Amino acid sequence: MAETFATPRSAAAQGAAGTRPILSVRQIEKVYGNRDSITHAINDISFDVMPGEFVGIMGPSGSGKTTLLNCVATIDTVTSGHILVDGRDITSLRARALSRFRRDDLGFIFQDSNLLDTLTGFENIALALTIKGERPASVRARVEQTAAALGVSEVLGKRPCQMSGGQRQRVAAARAMVADPKLVLADEPTGALDSRSASVILDTLSMMNGRLGATIMMVTHDSFAASFASRILFIKDGAVFNEILRGGLSRAEFFGRIMEVVTFLGGDVRDAG
Amino acid sequence: MLARLAVRNVRRSMRDYAVYFVTLVFGVAAFYAFNSVQSQSVLFDLRGVASADAFDLTARFLGMFSVLIACVLGFLVIYANRFLIRRRKREFGVYLLLGMRPAQVSAIVLMETACVGAASLAAGLVLGLALSQGLSFLTAGLFSIPMQQYRFVLSAEALRQTLLCFAIIFAVVALFNTLSLRRCRLVDLFGAAVRSERSRIRSPWVGLAGFAVAVGLLAWAYGTLLESGLTEFGAEFWKATALMVAGTFLFFWSAAGFAVAALERVPGVYFRGLAMFTTRQVASKVNTAFLSLSTVCVMLFFSLAVFSTGSGFVQVFSDGVEEGTLFDASLTADVYLALDGGDDEAAQAVREKAGAYGWDIARFFDESVPNWDEFVEKAAQADLYQPREGTDTYGALMERLGAGVDGGLQEEALAPQTVGVVGLSQFNAVRALAGRGPIELSAGTYAVNNAVALSEELSRAMAEEGVEIEVGGRVLSASGLYVEQPLSTSAFVTDGAMLVVPDETVEALRAAGEAPYASYLDLSYRTDRAEGDRLLEEALALALPAEGREGAQEPSYDRSPWPVTATYTADEVVEQSGGMRMMITYLALYIGFVFLITTAALLAIQQLSEASDSLARYRMLAEIGCERRMMFRSILVQVAVYFLAPLALAACHTACAVSVIARDVLDQLGVSVSDAVAAAAAFTALVYGGYLLVTYLASRGLVRASLGRRLLG
């Protein structure tokens, strides 16, 4: 047991010795509330994500995992601590620089895909480029290239309401990828999908990570979804509770490991309660 | 408890209500102010009956149009309310879920409506009171009479009307709301929050075809209008109107699809910043709201046209006054009423009666009114003849001279008539009375008298030397003389394309049994005009007692084809033209203003609700890192396009209609519309631009408040 649930803090650093982490979370803390009632949503979390990693963040509801993602996404602020993306401290960025940071360095995949319903698939993907000021002439080629890589070429002319949930999510993934972000953030990307569509989008994420070299940080509470990641951080009560690496395991074996941790986590919660 | 909730709701959704509220206040104010016009008459020393009549008439017309205005405002209130209610369905759902009875929810909405209604009514009435005081000064200006002594006027009647009208509107709104809430089931109320994604997309080819047809229809409408003119409201006019409405409708139905299809093919524009988003936003809004956009466009057209032609018509009534009031008073005998009436007995009676006085109206009065000479200083009579036999018709002349009368209707009416003639000595007597020198004619020639712009072309052609015209079997040749001499006092000078012939010719006509078709007796008083008018009225009543009609107000004398059918006095004409000026100005302002604010408010409400429905989209844009400036620019473009598209089309319609009106009516009367058009444009820009700006700022504020500083940057 002890062996299984040890926290190999140095694992990531060992895995990619010599390279600088793309994301470096340093002792962040997030406190909600006022004088009378204080909620510690995040209580001292630190971790690194190396370039080309696919990190899963798991945890039960209320564990603080979405707050963590929002802080990294600069949609929310931390109370203390630092978040470094590619060496730059984003917690000290001013309001205007934040949107530029999100635009240039991040890609988002949300639970409900969050595509603009009035735009076609093509236009939704292209938007990530045009708001960056990409040369209009090269927009079409780049969108089509990314769409082809993610297998959504045939729905480019359709509007979100005409696509299946899985197609929508893959278009959202294409939008997140098309502008070459340093880090792709995925928030419960399978949350609103049936299991078949979920598999497809997860395969897509793996492919983005493996073939396109995207660095992905995915928040999920679904063990199956998490099993596609290369490393998983378990968060409980606002702190990193455990961390496991896929290493050379097959996905099915890794899934088994995750289930063990989840079961333990659940049991622990029940015990504590 | 419910009342507290209602008041709190209103206060909280102030932003939603603001545009609606302000418009309602303006509407109430205009409604009260224009309906109170009649009561302003106490401020003025109305010298004659005509001025009082003008007030009555204006008030009656304004009252009539108030029904239309009330309908328009009522429509706005109901529309805006439906919008606000629909957006709050979820909130009502929560009330029901918490165990409130539907009646209680209805009561809350009812109280909110009452709250906003009462507040806007109160504010509107205060503003209306102020506005109506301002209108009194405008009235003084239009009538060109001084205000006796200014005092605050409160019109109880207008107050009553305004309260009643808006009470009805709000009652209807309350009914609508209650019904729509009653009908709702809980599941629908919550379902309402789910964004409807069924905004229709039309294929670009359908859009293109529709757009082409729309442009074609509009071109056809313009062509029809330009060709047929606006002097008659015949089949052509209605055809043009129908085409214009259909074209407008189809234009907005297809414009969005067409614009998207066109823009998509220009990557340099479409793939720049938020252009795609902006285009799609506008397109989806226009596609779903094309009906209200076309309505808005038609109403704007109405408003612009009324604004820009109204003051033109006002000028008509100002300019005509001088030429129409050369004489203190004119008595008109429309002899043709008896002679052409087909009633031989009546014709014979007039011939006998007039014959007894040698057709001399002044002699008739001299003999029947003892004090006639005491107030009439000088009189001049002009007898107009249209000989039946051996005389050219206007139709024949137009054909022979190749000159026409502008406007199809007049030409048609004029063509079968024979040429009108007046004797030289009578003509010169009239000129002398107007203080002008005599004209001279040698035997066998004629001069042309024309005081109407419409028939100037024909008259000048008739006056050209070498032209010969047959009158009563004799051929007269043109002396080359062309004069513009109104023959009587009247609101509109109607003496056009008439020959002044030597006296022998007239004598020959008389000898041949011709009678004048009309006679004018122009008078100049020894006394001032007001006193003269009074004495003339007395004289008429004395000479021509109105038997058995004592109760009737006007006229106080017996009208007959001879000696007097109608009287016009210079004072009356001045007052009437003042009255017409007032009526037209007020109608134009009233209708134009209310239509303008209603349409602008409609668009503002739609855009604001669009902005609040799109908050999720802006949030997403912010999340993927779209800069604030870019988003705000997109909002500005969306609002501007949505406001300016109907305005632009309405401006095209107006340009067409106003140019036709100017060509057919106002230019004829020698009035230019360019100043009026400029003033209308400035006023529209101010009001409409104000609404546009407020809508933009409010939409921006909505996005800012929803996204917060962190996301918005």
mmCIF file of N, CA and C in Angstrom, chain B residues 282-337:
data_model
loop_
_atom_site.group_PDB
_atom_site.id
_atom_site.type_symbol
_atom_site.label_atom_id
_atom_site.label_comp_id
_atom_site.label_asym_id
_atom_site.label_seq_id
_atom_site.Cartn_x
_atom_site.Cartn_y
_atom_site.Cartn_z
ATOM 1 N N VAL B 282 -24.974 39.838 -36.130
ATOM 2 C CA VAL B 282 -25.931 40.719 -36.796
ATOM 3 C C VAL B 282 -26.855 39.892 -37.688
ATOM 4 N N ALA B 283 -26.252 38.959 -38.422
ATOM 5 C CA ALA B 283 -27.046 38.181 -39.373
ATOM 6 C C ALA B 283 -28.124 37.379 -38.662
ATOM 7 N N SER B 284 -27.749 36.742 -37.545
ATOM 8 C CA SER B 284 -28.746 35.912 -36.892
ATOM 9 C C SER B 284 -29.845 36.782 -36.301
ATOM 10 N N LYS B 285 -29.454 37.966 -35.827
ATOM 11 C CA LYS B 285 -30.471 38.871 -35.269
ATOM 12 C C LYS B 285 -31.391 39.370 -36.381
ATOM 13 N N VAL B 286 -30.804 39.784 -37.480
ATOM 14 C CA VAL B 286 -31.616 40.302 -38.580
ATOM 15 C C VAL B 286 -32.515 39.202 -39.136
ATOM 16 N N ASN B 287 -31.976 37.983 -39.223
ATOM 17 C CA ASN B 287 -32.774 36.887 -39.754
ATOM 18 C C ASN B 287 -33.999 36.593 -38.915
ATOM 19 N N THR B 288 -33.867 36.721 -37.594
ATOM 20 C CA THR B 288 -35.020 36.420 -36.759
ATOM 21 C C THR B 288 -35.921 37.636 -36.607
ATOM 22 N N ALA B 289 -35.356 38.823 -36.789
ATOM 23 C CA ALA B 289 -36.157 40.026 -36.512
ATOM 24 C C ALA B 289 -36.448 40.821 -37.780
ATOM 25 N N PHE B 290 -36.420 40.144 -38.948
ATOM 26 C CA PHE B 290 -36.586 40.916 -40.180
ATOM 27 C C PHE B 290 -37.959 41.584 -40.257
ATOM 28 N N LEU B 291 -38.928 40.939 -39.599
ATOM 29 C CA LEU B 291 -40.279 41.498 -39.631
ATOM 30 C C LEU B 291 -40.313 42.855 -38.926
ATOM 31 N N SER B 292 -39.745 42.877 -37.710
ATOM 32 C CA SER B 292 -39.797 44.143 -36.984
ATOM 33 C C SER B 292 -38.860 45.168 -37.618
ATOM 34 N N LEU B 293 -37.779 44.698 -38.229
ATOM 35 C CA LEU B 293 -36.880 45.650 -38.899
ATOM 36 C C LEU B 293 -37.578 46.312 -40.083
ATOM 37 N N SER B 294 -38.345 45.522 -40.857
ATOM 38 C CA SER B 294 -39.034 46.147 -41.986
ATOM 39 C C SER B 294 -40.093 47.122 -41.482
ATOM 40 N N THR B 295 -40.769 46.741 -40.389
ATOM 41 C CA THR B 295 -41.758 47.654 -39.818
ATOM 42 C C THR B 295 -41.076 48.945 -39.377
ATOM 43 N N VAL B 296 -39.951 48.773 -38.699
ATOM 44 C CA VAL B 296 -39.196 49.934 -38.241
ATOM 45 C C VAL B 296 -38.805 50.812 -39.426
ATOM 46 N N CYS B 297 -38.374 50.175 -40.499
ATOM 47 C CA CYS B 297 -37.938 50.920 -41.680
ATOM 48 C C CYS B 297 -39.095 51.726 -42.258
ATOM 49 N N VAL B 298 -40.261 51.093 -42.374
ATOM 50 C CA VAL B 298 -41.414 51.792 -42.937
ATOM 51 C C VAL B 298 -41.819 52.965 -42.033
ATOM 52 N N MET B 299 -41.782 52.723 -40.719
ATOM 53 C CA MET B 299 -42.145 53.802 -39.796
ATOM 54 C C MET B 299 -41.139 54.946 -39.857
ATOM 55 N N LEU B 300 -39.873 54.589 -39.969
ATOM 56 C CA LEU B 300 -38.841 55.619 -40.071
ATOM 57 C C LEU B 300 -39.041 56.437 -41.346
ATOM 58 N N PHE B 301 -39.361 55.730 -42.412
ATOM 59 C CA PHE B 301 -39.623 56.398 -43.687
ATOM 60 C C PHE B 301 -40.736 57.418 -43.509
ATOM 61 N N PHE B 302 -41.790 56.980 -42.845
ATOM 62 C CA PHE B 302 -42.924 57.850 -42.588
ATOM 63 C C PHE B 302 -42.476 59.080 -41.815
ATOM 64 N N SER B 303 -41.732 58.816 -40.760
ATOM 65 C CA SER B 303 -41.278 59.887 -39.900
ATOM 66 C C SER B 303 -40.396 60.880 -40.663
ATOM 67 N N LEU B 304 -39.450 60.362 -41.432
ATOM 68 C CA LEU B 304 -38.532 61.230 -42.176
ATOM 69 C C LEU B 304 -39.288 62.031 -43.234
ATOM 70 N N ALA B 305 -40.198 61.350 -43.933
ATOM 71 C CA ALA B 305 -40.936 62.027 -44.997
ATOM 72 C C ALA B 305 -41.791 63.148 -44.407
ATOM 73 N N VAL B 306 -42.448 62.844 -43.289
ATOM 74 C CA VAL B 306 -43.299 63.840 -42.651
ATOM 75 C C VAL B 306 -42.469 65.039 -42.192
ATOM 76 N N PHE B 307 -41.316 64.745 -41.601
ATOM 77 C CA PHE B 307 -40.432 65.818 -41.151
ATOM 78 C C PHE B 307 -40.011 66.710 -42.307
ATOM 79 N N SER B 308 -39.536 66.079 -43.374
ATOM 80 C CA SER B 308 -38.873 66.887 -44.399
ATOM 81 C C SER B 308 -39.852 67.576 -45.338
ATOM 82 N N THR B 309 -41.064 67.039 -45.485
ATOM 83 C CA THR B 309 -42.000 67.753 -46.345
ATOM 84 C C THR B 309 -42.887 68.700 -45.549
ATOM 85 N N GLY B 310 -43.063 68.400 -44.269
ATOM 86 C CA GLY B 310 -43.948 69.228 -43.445
ATOM 87 C C GLY B 310 -43.609 70.697 -43.532
ATOM 88 N N SER B 311 -42.344 71.024 -43.343
ATOM 89 C CA SER B 311 -42.003 72.441 -43.318
ATOM 90 C C SER B 311 -42.069 73.046 -44.718
ATOM 91 N N GLY B 312 -41.934 72.201 -45.741
ATOM 92 C CA GLY B 312 -42.138 72.681 -47.105
ATOM 93 C C GLY B 312 -43.559 73.167 -47.297
ATOM 94 N N PHE B 313 -44.487 72.336 -46.798
ATOM 95 C CA PHE B 313 -45.889 72.720 -46.925
ATOM 96 C C PHE B 313 -46.201 73.958 -46.092
ATOM 97 N N VAL B 314 -45.531 74.052 -44.951
ATOM 98 C CA VAL B 314 -45.714 75.245 -44.135
ATOM 99 C C VAL B 314 -45.348 76.482 -44.944
ATOM 100 N N GLN B 315 -44.284 76.344 -45.719
ATOM 101 C CA GLN B 315 -43.847 77.494 -46.505
ATOM 102 C C GLN B 315 -44.838 77.858 -47.581
ATOM 103 N N VAL B 316 -45.483 76.825 -48.144
ATOM 104 C CA VAL B 316 -46.492 77.086 -49.156
ATOM 105 C C VAL B 316 -47.519 78.060 -48.607
ATOM 106 N N PHE B 317 -47.905 77.794 -47.347
ATOM 107 C CA PHE B 317 -48.950 78.623 -46.773
ATOM 108 C C PHE B 317 -48.427 79.989 -46.362
ATOM 109 N N SER B 318 -47.139 80.102 -46.161
ATOM 110 C CA SER B 318 -46.588 81.414 -45.827
ATOM 111 C C SER B 318 -46.412 82.249 -47.082
ATOM 112 N N ASP B 319 -45.954 81.581 -48.160
ATOM 113 C CA ASP B 319 -45.624 82.333 -49.369
ATOM 114 C C ASP B 319 -46.852 82.797 -50.131
ATOM 115 N N GLY B 320 -47.915 81.958 -50.104
ATOM 116 C CA GLY B 320 -49.092 82.284 -50.892
ATOM 117 C C GLY B 320 -49.853 83.480 -50.345
ATOM 118 N N VAL B 321 -49.581 83.793 -49.077
ATOM 119 C CA VAL B 321 -50.423 84.777 -48.408
ATOM 120 C C VAL B 321 -50.366 86.143 -49.083
ATOM 121 N N GLU B 322 -49.192 86.584 -49.468
ATOM 122 C CA GLU B 322 -49.067 87.946 -49.975
ATOM 123 C C GLU B 322 -49.858 88.150 -51.267
ATOM 124 N N GLU B 323 -49.673 87.218 -52.196
ATOM 125 C CA GLU B 323 -50.376 87.344 -53.472
ATOM 126 C C GLU B 323 -51.872 87.092 -53.304
ATOM 127 N N GLY B 324 -52.225 86.337 -52.259
ATOM 128 C CA GLY B 324 -53.626 85.983 -52.060
ATOM 129 C C GLY B 324 -54.407 87.033 -51.292
ATOM 130 N N THR B 325 -53.731 88.084 -50.838
ATOM 131 C CA THR B 325 -54.438 89.071 -50.014
ATOM 132 C C THR B 325 -54.238 90.482 -50.566
ATOM 133 N N LEU B 326 -54.358 90.608 -51.888
ATOM 134 C CA LEU B 326 -54.171 91.917 -52.512
ATOM 135 C C LEU B 326 -55.332 92.849 -52.194
ATOM 136 N N PHE B 327 -56.496 92.244 -51.948
ATOM 137 C CA PHE B 327 -57.702 93.041 -51.720
ATOM 138 C C PHE B 327 -58.205 92.770 -50.312
ATOM 139 N N ASP B 328 -58.878 93.763 -49.724
ATOM 140 C CA ASP B 328 -59.380 93.579 -48.372
ATOM 141 C C ASP B 328 -60.350 92.410 -48.303
ATOM 142 N N ALA B 329 -61.183 92.313 -49.347
ATOM 143 C CA ALA B 329 -62.131 91.210 -49.370
ATOM 144 C C ALA B 329 -62.542 90.939 -50.807
ATOM 145 N N SER B 330 -62.969 89.718 -51.094
ATOM 146 C CA SER B 330 -63.486 89.384 -52.413
ATOM 147 C C SER B 330 -64.765 88.583 -52.246
ATOM 148 N N LEU B 331 -65.776 88.976 -53.029
ATOM 149 C CA LEU B 331 -67.009 88.180 -53.082
ATOM 150 C C LEU B 331 -66.961 87.381 -54.371
ATOM 151 N N THR B 332 -67.295 86.126 -54.283
ATOM 152 C CA THR B 332 -67.246 85.289 -55.480
ATOM 153 C C THR B 332 -68.642 84.811 -55.810
ATOM 154 N N ALA B 333 -68.999 84.926 -57.074
ATOM 155 C CA ALA B 333 -70.279 84.374 -57.532
ATOM 156 C C ALA B 333 -69.973 83.243 -58.495
ATOM 157 N N ASP B 334 -70.235 82.025 -58.069
ATOM 158 C CA ASP B 334 -69.961 80.885 -58.930
ATOM 159 C C ASP B 334 -71.193 80.588 -59.771
ATOM 160 N N VAL B 335 -71.335 81.397 -60.803
ATOM 161 C CA VAL B 335 -72.540 81.314 -61.630
ATOM 162 C C VAL B 335 -72.672 79.934 -62.272
ATOM 163 N N TYR B 336 -71.537 79.336 -62.598
ATOM 164 C CA TYR B 336 -71.573 78.047 -63.323
ATOM 165 C C TYR B 336 -72.329 76.979 -62.539
ATOM 166 N N LEU B 337 -72.391 77.146 -61.210
ATOM 167 C CA LEU B 337 -73.119 76.162 -60.402
ATOM 168 C C LEU B 337 -74.555 76.030 -60.885
#
